PDB file of C-alpha atoms and ligand atoms in Angstrom:
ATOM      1  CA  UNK G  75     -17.546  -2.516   2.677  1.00  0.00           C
ATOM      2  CA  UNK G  76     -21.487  -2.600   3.385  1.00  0.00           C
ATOM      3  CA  UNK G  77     -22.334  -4.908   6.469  1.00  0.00           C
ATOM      4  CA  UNK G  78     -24.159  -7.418   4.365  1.00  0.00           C
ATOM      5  CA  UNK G  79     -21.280  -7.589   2.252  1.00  0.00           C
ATOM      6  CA  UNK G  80     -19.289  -8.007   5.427  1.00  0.00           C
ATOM      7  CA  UNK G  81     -21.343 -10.475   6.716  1.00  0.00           C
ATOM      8  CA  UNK G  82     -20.900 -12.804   3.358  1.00  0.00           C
ATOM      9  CA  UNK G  83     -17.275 -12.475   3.740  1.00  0.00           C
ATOM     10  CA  UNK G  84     -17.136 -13.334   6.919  1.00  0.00           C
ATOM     11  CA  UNK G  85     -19.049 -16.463   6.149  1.00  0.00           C
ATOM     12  CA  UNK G  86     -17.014 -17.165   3.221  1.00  0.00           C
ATOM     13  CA  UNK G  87     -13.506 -16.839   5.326  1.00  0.00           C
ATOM     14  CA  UNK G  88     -15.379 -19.185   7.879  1.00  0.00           C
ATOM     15  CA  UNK G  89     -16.634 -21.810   5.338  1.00  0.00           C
ATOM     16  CA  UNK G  90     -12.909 -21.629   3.783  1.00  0.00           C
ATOM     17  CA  UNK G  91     -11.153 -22.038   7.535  1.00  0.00           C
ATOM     18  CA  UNK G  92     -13.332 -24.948   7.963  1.00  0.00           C
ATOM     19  CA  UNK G  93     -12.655 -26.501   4.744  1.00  0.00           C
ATOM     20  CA  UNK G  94      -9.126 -26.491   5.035  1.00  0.00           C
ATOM     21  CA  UNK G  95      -8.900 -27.941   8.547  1.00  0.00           C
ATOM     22  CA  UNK G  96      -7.992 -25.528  10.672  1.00  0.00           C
ATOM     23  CA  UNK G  97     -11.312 -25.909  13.171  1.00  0.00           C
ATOM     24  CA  UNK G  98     -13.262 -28.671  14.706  1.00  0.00           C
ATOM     25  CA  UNK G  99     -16.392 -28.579  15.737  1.00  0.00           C
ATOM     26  CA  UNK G 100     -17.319 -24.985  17.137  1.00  0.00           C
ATOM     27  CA  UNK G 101     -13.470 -23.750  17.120  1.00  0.00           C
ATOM     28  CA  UNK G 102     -12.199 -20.862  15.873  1.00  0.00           C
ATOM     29  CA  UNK G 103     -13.497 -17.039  15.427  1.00  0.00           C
ATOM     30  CA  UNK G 104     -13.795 -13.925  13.315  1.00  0.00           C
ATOM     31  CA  UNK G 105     -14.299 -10.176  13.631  1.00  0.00           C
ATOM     32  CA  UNK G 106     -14.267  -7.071  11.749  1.00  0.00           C
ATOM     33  CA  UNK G 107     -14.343  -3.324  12.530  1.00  0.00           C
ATOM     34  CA  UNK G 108     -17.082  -1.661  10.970  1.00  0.00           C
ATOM     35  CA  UNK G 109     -17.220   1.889  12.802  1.00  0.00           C
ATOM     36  CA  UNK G 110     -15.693   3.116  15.829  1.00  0.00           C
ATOM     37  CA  UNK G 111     -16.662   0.978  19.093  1.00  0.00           C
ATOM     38  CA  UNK G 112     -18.864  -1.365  16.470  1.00  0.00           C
ATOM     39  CA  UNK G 113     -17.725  -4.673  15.342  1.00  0.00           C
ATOM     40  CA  UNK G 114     -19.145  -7.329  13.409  1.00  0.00           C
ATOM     41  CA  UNK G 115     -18.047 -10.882  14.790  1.00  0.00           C
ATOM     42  CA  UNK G 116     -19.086 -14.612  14.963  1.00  0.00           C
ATOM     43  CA  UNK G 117     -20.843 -15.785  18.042  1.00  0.00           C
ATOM     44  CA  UNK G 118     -19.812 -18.578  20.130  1.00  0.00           C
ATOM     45  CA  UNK G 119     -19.975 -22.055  19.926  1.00  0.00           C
ATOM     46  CA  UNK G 120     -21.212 -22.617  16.187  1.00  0.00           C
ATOM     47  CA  UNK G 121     -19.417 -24.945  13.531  1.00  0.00           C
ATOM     48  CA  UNK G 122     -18.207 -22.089  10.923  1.00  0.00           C
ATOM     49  CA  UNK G 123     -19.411 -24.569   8.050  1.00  0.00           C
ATOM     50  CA  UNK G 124     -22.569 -24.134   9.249  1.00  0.00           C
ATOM     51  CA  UNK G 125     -22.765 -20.300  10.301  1.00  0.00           C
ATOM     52  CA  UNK G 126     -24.552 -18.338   7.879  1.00  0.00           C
ATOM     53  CA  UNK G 127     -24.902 -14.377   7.487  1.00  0.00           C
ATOM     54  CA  UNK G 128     -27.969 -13.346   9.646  1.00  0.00           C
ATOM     55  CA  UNK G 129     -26.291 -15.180  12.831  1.00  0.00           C
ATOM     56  CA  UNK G 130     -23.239 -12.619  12.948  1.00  0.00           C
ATOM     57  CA  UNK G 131     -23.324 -10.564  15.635  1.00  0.00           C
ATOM     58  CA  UNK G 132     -22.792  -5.945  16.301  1.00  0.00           C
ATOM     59  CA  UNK G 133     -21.009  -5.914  19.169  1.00  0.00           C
ATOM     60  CA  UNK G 134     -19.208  -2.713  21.061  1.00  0.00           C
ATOM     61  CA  UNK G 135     -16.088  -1.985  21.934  1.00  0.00           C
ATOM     62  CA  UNK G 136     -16.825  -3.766  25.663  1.00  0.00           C
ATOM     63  CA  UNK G 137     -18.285  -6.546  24.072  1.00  0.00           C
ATOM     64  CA  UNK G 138     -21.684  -6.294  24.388  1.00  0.00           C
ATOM     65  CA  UNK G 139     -24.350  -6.628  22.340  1.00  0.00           C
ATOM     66  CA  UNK G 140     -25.677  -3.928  19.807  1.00  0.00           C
ATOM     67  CA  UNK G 141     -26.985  -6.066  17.580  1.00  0.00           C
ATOM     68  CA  UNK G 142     -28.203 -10.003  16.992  1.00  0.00           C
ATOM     69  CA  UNK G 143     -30.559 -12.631  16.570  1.00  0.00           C
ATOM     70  CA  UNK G 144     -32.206 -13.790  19.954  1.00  0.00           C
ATOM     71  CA  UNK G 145     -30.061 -16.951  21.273  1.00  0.00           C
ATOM     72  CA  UNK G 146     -26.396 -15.715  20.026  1.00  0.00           C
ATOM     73  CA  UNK G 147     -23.908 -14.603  22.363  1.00  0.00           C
ATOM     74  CA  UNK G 148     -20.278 -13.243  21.258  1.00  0.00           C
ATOM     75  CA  UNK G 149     -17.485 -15.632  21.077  1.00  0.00           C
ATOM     76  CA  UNK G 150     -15.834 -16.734  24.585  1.00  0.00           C
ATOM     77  CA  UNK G 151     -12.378 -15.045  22.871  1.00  0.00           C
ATOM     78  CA  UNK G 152     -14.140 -11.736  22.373  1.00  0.00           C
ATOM     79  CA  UNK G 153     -11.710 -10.169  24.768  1.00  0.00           C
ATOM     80  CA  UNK G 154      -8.881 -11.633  22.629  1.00  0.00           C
ATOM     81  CA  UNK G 155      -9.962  -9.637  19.688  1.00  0.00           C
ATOM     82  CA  UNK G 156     -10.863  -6.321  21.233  1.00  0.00           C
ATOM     83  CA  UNK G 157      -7.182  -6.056  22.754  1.00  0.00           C
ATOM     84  CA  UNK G 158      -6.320  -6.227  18.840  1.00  0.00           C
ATOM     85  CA  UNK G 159      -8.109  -3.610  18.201  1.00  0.00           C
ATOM     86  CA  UNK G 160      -6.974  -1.868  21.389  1.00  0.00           C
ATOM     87  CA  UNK G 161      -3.770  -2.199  21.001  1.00  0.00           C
ATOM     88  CA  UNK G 162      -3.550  -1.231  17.389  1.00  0.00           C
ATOM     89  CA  UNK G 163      -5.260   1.156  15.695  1.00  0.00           C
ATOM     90  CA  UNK G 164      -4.407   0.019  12.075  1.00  0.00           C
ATOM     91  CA  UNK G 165      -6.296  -3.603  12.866  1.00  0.00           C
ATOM     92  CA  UNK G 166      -9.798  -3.864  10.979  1.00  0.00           C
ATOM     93  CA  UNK G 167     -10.141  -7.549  10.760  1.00  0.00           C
ATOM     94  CA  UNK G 168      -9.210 -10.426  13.782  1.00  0.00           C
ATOM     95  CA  UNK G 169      -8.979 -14.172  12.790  1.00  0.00           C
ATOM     96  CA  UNK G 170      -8.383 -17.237  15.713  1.00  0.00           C
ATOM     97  CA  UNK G 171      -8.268 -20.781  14.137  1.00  0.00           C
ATOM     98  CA  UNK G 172      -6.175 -23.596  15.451  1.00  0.00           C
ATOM     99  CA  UNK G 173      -4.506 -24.537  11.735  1.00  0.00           C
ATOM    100  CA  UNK G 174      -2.990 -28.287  12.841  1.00  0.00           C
ATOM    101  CA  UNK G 175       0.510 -28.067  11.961  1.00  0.00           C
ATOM    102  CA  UNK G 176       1.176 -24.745  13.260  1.00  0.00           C
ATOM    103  CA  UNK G 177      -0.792 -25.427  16.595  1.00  0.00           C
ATOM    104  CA  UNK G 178       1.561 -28.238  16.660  1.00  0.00           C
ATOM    105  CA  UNK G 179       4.195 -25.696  17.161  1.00  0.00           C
ATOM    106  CA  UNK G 180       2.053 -23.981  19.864  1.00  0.00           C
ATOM    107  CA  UNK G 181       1.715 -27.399  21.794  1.00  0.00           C
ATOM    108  CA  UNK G 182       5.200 -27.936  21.113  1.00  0.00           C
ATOM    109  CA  UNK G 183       6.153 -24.796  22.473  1.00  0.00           C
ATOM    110  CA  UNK G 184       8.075 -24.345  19.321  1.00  0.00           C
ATOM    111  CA  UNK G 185       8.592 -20.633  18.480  1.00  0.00           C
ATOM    112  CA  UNK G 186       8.578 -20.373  15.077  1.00  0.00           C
ATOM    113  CA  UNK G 187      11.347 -17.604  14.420  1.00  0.00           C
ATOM    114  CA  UNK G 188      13.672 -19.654  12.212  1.00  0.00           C
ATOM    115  CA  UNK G 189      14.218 -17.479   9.043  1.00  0.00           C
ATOM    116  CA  UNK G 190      14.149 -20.095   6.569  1.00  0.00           C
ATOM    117  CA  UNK G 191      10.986 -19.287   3.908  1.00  0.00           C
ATOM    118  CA  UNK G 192      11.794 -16.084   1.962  1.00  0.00           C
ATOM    119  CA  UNK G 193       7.727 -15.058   1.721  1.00  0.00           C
ATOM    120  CA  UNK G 194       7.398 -15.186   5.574  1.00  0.00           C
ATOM    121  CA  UNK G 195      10.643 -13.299   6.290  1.00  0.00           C
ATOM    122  CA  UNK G 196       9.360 -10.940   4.141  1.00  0.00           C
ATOM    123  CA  UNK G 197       5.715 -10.893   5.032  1.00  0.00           C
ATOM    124  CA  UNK G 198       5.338 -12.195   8.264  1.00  0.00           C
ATOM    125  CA  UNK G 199       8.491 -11.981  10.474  1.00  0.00           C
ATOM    126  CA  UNK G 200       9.299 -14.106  13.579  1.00  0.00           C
ATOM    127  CA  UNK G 201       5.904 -15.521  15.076  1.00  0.00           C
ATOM    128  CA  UNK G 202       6.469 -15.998  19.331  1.00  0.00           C
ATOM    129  CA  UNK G 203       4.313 -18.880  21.288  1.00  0.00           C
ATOM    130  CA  UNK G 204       2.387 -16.361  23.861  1.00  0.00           C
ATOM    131  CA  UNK G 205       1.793 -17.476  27.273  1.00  0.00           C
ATOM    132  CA  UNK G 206      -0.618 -19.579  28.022  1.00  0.00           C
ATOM    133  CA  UNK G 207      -3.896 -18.054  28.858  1.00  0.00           C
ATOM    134  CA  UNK G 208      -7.299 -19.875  29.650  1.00  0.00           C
ATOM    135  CA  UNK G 209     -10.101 -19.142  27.121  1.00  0.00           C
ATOM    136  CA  UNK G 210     -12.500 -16.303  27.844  1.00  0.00           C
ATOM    137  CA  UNK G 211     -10.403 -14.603  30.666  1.00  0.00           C
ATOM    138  CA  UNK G 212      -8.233 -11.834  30.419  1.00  0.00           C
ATOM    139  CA  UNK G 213      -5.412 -14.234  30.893  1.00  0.00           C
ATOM    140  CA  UNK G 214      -5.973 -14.638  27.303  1.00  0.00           C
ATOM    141  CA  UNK G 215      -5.428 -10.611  26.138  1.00  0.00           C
ATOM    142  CA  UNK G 216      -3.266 -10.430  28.898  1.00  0.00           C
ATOM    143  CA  UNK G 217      -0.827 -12.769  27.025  1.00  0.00           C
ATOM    144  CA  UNK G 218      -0.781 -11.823  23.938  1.00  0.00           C
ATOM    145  CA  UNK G 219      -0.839  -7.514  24.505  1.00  0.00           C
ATOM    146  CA  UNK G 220       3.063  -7.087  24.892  1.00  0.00           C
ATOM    147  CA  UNK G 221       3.577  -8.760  21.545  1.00  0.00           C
ATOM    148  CA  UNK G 222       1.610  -7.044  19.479  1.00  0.00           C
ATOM    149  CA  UNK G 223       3.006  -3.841  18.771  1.00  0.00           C
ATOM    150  CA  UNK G 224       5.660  -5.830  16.493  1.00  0.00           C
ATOM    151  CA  UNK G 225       3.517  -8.834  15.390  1.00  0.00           C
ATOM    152  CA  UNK G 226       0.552  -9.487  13.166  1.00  0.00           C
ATOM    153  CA  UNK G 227       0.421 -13.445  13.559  1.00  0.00           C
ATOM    154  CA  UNK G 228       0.921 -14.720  16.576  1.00  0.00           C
ATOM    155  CA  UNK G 229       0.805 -18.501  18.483  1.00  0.00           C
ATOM    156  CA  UNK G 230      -1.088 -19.186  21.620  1.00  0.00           C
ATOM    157  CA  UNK G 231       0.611 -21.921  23.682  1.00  0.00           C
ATOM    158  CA  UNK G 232      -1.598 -24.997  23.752  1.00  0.00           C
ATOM    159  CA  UNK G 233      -4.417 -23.571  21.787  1.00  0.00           C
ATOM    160  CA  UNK G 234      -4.132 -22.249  18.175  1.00  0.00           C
ATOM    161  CA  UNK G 235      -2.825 -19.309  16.054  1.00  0.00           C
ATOM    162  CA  UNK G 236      -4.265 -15.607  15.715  1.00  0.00           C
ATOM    163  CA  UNK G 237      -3.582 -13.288  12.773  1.00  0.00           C
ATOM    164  CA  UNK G 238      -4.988  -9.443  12.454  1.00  0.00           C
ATOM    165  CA  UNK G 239      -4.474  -7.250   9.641  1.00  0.00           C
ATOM    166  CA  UNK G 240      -6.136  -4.236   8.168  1.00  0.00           C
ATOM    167  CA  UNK G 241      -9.047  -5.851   6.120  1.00  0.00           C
ATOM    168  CA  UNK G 242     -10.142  -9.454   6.864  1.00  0.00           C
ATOM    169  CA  UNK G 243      -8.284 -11.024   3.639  1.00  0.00           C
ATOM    170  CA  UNK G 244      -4.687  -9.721   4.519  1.00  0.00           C
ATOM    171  CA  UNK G 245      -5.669 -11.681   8.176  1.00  0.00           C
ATOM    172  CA  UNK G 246      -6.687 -14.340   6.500  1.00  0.00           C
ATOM    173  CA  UNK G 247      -4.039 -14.725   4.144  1.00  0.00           C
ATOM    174  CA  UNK G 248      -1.533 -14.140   7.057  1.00  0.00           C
ATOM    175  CA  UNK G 249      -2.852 -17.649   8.834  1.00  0.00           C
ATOM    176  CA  UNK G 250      -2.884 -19.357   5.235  1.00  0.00           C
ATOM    177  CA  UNK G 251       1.122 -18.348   4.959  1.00  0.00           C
ATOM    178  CA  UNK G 252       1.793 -19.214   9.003  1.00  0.00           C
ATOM    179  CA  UNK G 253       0.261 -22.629   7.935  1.00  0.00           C
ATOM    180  CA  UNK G 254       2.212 -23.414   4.961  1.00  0.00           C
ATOM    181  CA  UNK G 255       5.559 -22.039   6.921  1.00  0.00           C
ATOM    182  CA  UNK G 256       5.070 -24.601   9.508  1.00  0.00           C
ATOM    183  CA  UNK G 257       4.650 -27.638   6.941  1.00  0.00           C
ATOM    184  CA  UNK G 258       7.371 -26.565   5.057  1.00  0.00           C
ATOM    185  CA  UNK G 259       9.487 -26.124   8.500  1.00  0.00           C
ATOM    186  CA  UNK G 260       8.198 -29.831   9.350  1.00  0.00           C
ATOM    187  CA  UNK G 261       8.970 -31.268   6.213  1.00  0.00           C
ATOM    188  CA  UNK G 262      12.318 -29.496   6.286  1.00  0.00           C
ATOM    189  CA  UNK G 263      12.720 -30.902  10.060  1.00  0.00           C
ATOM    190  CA  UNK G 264      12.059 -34.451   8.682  1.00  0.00           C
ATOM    191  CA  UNK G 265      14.746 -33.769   6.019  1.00  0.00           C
ATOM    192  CA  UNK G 266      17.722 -33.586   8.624  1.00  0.00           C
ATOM    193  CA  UNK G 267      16.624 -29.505   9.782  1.00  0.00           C
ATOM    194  CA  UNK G 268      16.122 -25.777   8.452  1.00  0.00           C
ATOM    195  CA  UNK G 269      18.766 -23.994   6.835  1.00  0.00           C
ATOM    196  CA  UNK G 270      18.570 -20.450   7.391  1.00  0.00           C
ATOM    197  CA  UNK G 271      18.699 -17.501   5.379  1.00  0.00           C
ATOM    198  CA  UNK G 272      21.862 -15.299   5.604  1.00  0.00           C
ATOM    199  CA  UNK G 273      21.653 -11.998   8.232  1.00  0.00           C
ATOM    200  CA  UNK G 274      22.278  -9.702   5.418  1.00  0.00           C
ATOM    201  CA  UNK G 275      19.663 -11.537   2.959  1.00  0.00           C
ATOM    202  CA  UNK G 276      17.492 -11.607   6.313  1.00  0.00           C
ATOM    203  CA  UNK G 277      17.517  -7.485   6.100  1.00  0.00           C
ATOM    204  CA  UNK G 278      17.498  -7.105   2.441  1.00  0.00           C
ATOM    205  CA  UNK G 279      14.067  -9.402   2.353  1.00  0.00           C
ATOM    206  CA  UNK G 280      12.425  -7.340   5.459  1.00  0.00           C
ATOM    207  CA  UNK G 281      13.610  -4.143   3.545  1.00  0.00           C
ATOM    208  CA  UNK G 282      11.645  -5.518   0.384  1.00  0.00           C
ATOM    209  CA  UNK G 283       8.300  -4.725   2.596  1.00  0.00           C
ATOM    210  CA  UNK G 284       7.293  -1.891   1.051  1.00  0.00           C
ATOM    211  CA  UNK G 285       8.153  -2.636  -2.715  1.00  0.00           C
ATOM    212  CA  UNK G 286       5.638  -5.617  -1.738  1.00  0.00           C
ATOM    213  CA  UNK G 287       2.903  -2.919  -0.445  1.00  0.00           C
ATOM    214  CA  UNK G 288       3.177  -4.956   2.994  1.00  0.00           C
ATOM    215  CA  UNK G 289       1.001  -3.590   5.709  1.00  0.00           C
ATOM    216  CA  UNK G 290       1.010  -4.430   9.633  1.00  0.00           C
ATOM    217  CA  UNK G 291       4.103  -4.629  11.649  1.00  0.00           C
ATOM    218  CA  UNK G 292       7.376  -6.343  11.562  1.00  0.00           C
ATOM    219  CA  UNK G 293       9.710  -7.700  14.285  1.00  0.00           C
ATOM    220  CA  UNK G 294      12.933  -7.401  12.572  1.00  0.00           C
ATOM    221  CA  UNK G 295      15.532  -9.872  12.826  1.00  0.00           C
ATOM    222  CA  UNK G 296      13.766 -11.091  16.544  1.00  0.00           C
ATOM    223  CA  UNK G 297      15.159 -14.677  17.789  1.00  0.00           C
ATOM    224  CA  UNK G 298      12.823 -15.821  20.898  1.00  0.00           C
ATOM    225  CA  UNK G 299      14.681 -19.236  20.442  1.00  0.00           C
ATOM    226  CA  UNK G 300      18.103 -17.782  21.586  1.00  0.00           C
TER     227      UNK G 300
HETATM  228  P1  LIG V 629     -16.145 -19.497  20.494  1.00  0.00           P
HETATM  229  O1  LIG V 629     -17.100 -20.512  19.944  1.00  0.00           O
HETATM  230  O2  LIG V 629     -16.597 -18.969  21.826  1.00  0.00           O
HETATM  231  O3  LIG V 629     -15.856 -18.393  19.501  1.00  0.00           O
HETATM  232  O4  LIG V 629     -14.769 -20.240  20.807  1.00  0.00           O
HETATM  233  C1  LIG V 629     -14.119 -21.029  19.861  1.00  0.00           C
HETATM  234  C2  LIG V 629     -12.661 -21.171  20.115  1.00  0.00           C
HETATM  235  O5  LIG V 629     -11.925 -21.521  19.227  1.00  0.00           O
HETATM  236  C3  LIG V 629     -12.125 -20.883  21.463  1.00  0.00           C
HETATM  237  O6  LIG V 629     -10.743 -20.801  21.413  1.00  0.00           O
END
């Protein structure tokens, strides 16, 4: 995709993150690999109803500036998102939003491994709380590193969610699903608990993957809880 092109969606998956809920104020962040050691990403501390395409910012594989308007600097999670990209080579798109029920888990300290909604056994897989890290150090990448070669969404204890897949839709669409999972998990909570899905069903649903076209990675049948 062209970079303005880029740059609208980017906006548009911002506008839609902030729609829905899942930020406050100047929370949240997106990025995208455009080249080798070039990304396009959101700068810090800007509402992303309000962010518009010219205030996006090139950055390098370091984090610094290649490209910008005069007064932006990259997001204060920037390392977050180039350990992503680090760490996997198949990762084109990074989203961080703090979605309110599954953040809930995160301040809960709730793993959220319980196989109980076929879609996310299938599409997402078990999805750990990560250390806690303080934003903008490398606490923060630090944390999250050793679970990424086997997850694409992941929870950030006392903070928020991050999802990365190969284009910025599929890591959008992986928050949207973590969301809904963790209403349906509360609701099912509220209804005397989760019942869950048989082992066998378990690896007939994570063998469906590819029929699916699934991309991104898969922790099998992974129980952090036990
Ligand atoms: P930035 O504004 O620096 O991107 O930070 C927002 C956020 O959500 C921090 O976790």
């Amino acid at each position: 995709m062209k970079y303005q092109e880029m740059r609208e969606q980017i906006c548009d998956i911002c506008n839609k993150v902030w729609q829905l809920g899942w930020v406050a104020a100047n929370d949240g962040n997106i990025s995208v690999k455009m080249a080798e050691d070039e990304y396009l990403a959101t700068p810090t501390g800007i509402s992303k109803s309000f962010i518009t395409p010219d205030k996006l910012l090139i950055i390098d594989g370091e984090g610094a500036i290649i490209q910008g308007q005069a007064g932006y600097r990259p997001s204060s999670e920037i390392k977050m998102h180039l350990c992503c990209y680090r760490e996997r080579p198949d990762v084109g798109a990074v989203l961080h939003a703090h979605p309110p029920t599954a953040t809930g888990f995160a301040v809960a300290h709730r793993h959220m491994d319980d196989y109980v909604v076929i879609e996310d056994v299938i599409a997402i897989g078990s999805v750990p709380v990560t250390p806690y890290g303080t934003p903008s150090t490398d606490e923060v990448p630090d944390a999250i590193r050793p679970y990424l070669s086997q997850h694409d969404v992941l929870l950030l204890e006392n903070h928020g969610a991050l999802a990365v897949g190969a284009d910025l839709l599929t890591a959008y669409y992986r928050m949207e699903s973590l969301e809904l999972w963790a209403k349906v998990q509360l609701v099912a909570e509220l209804l005397g608990g989760a019942k869950e899905i048989s082992r066998p069903n378990i690896d007939r649903l994570i063998s469906m993957r590819g029929q699916y076209g699934v991309t991104g990675k898969h922790p099998g049948y992974k129980k952090y809880n036990k």
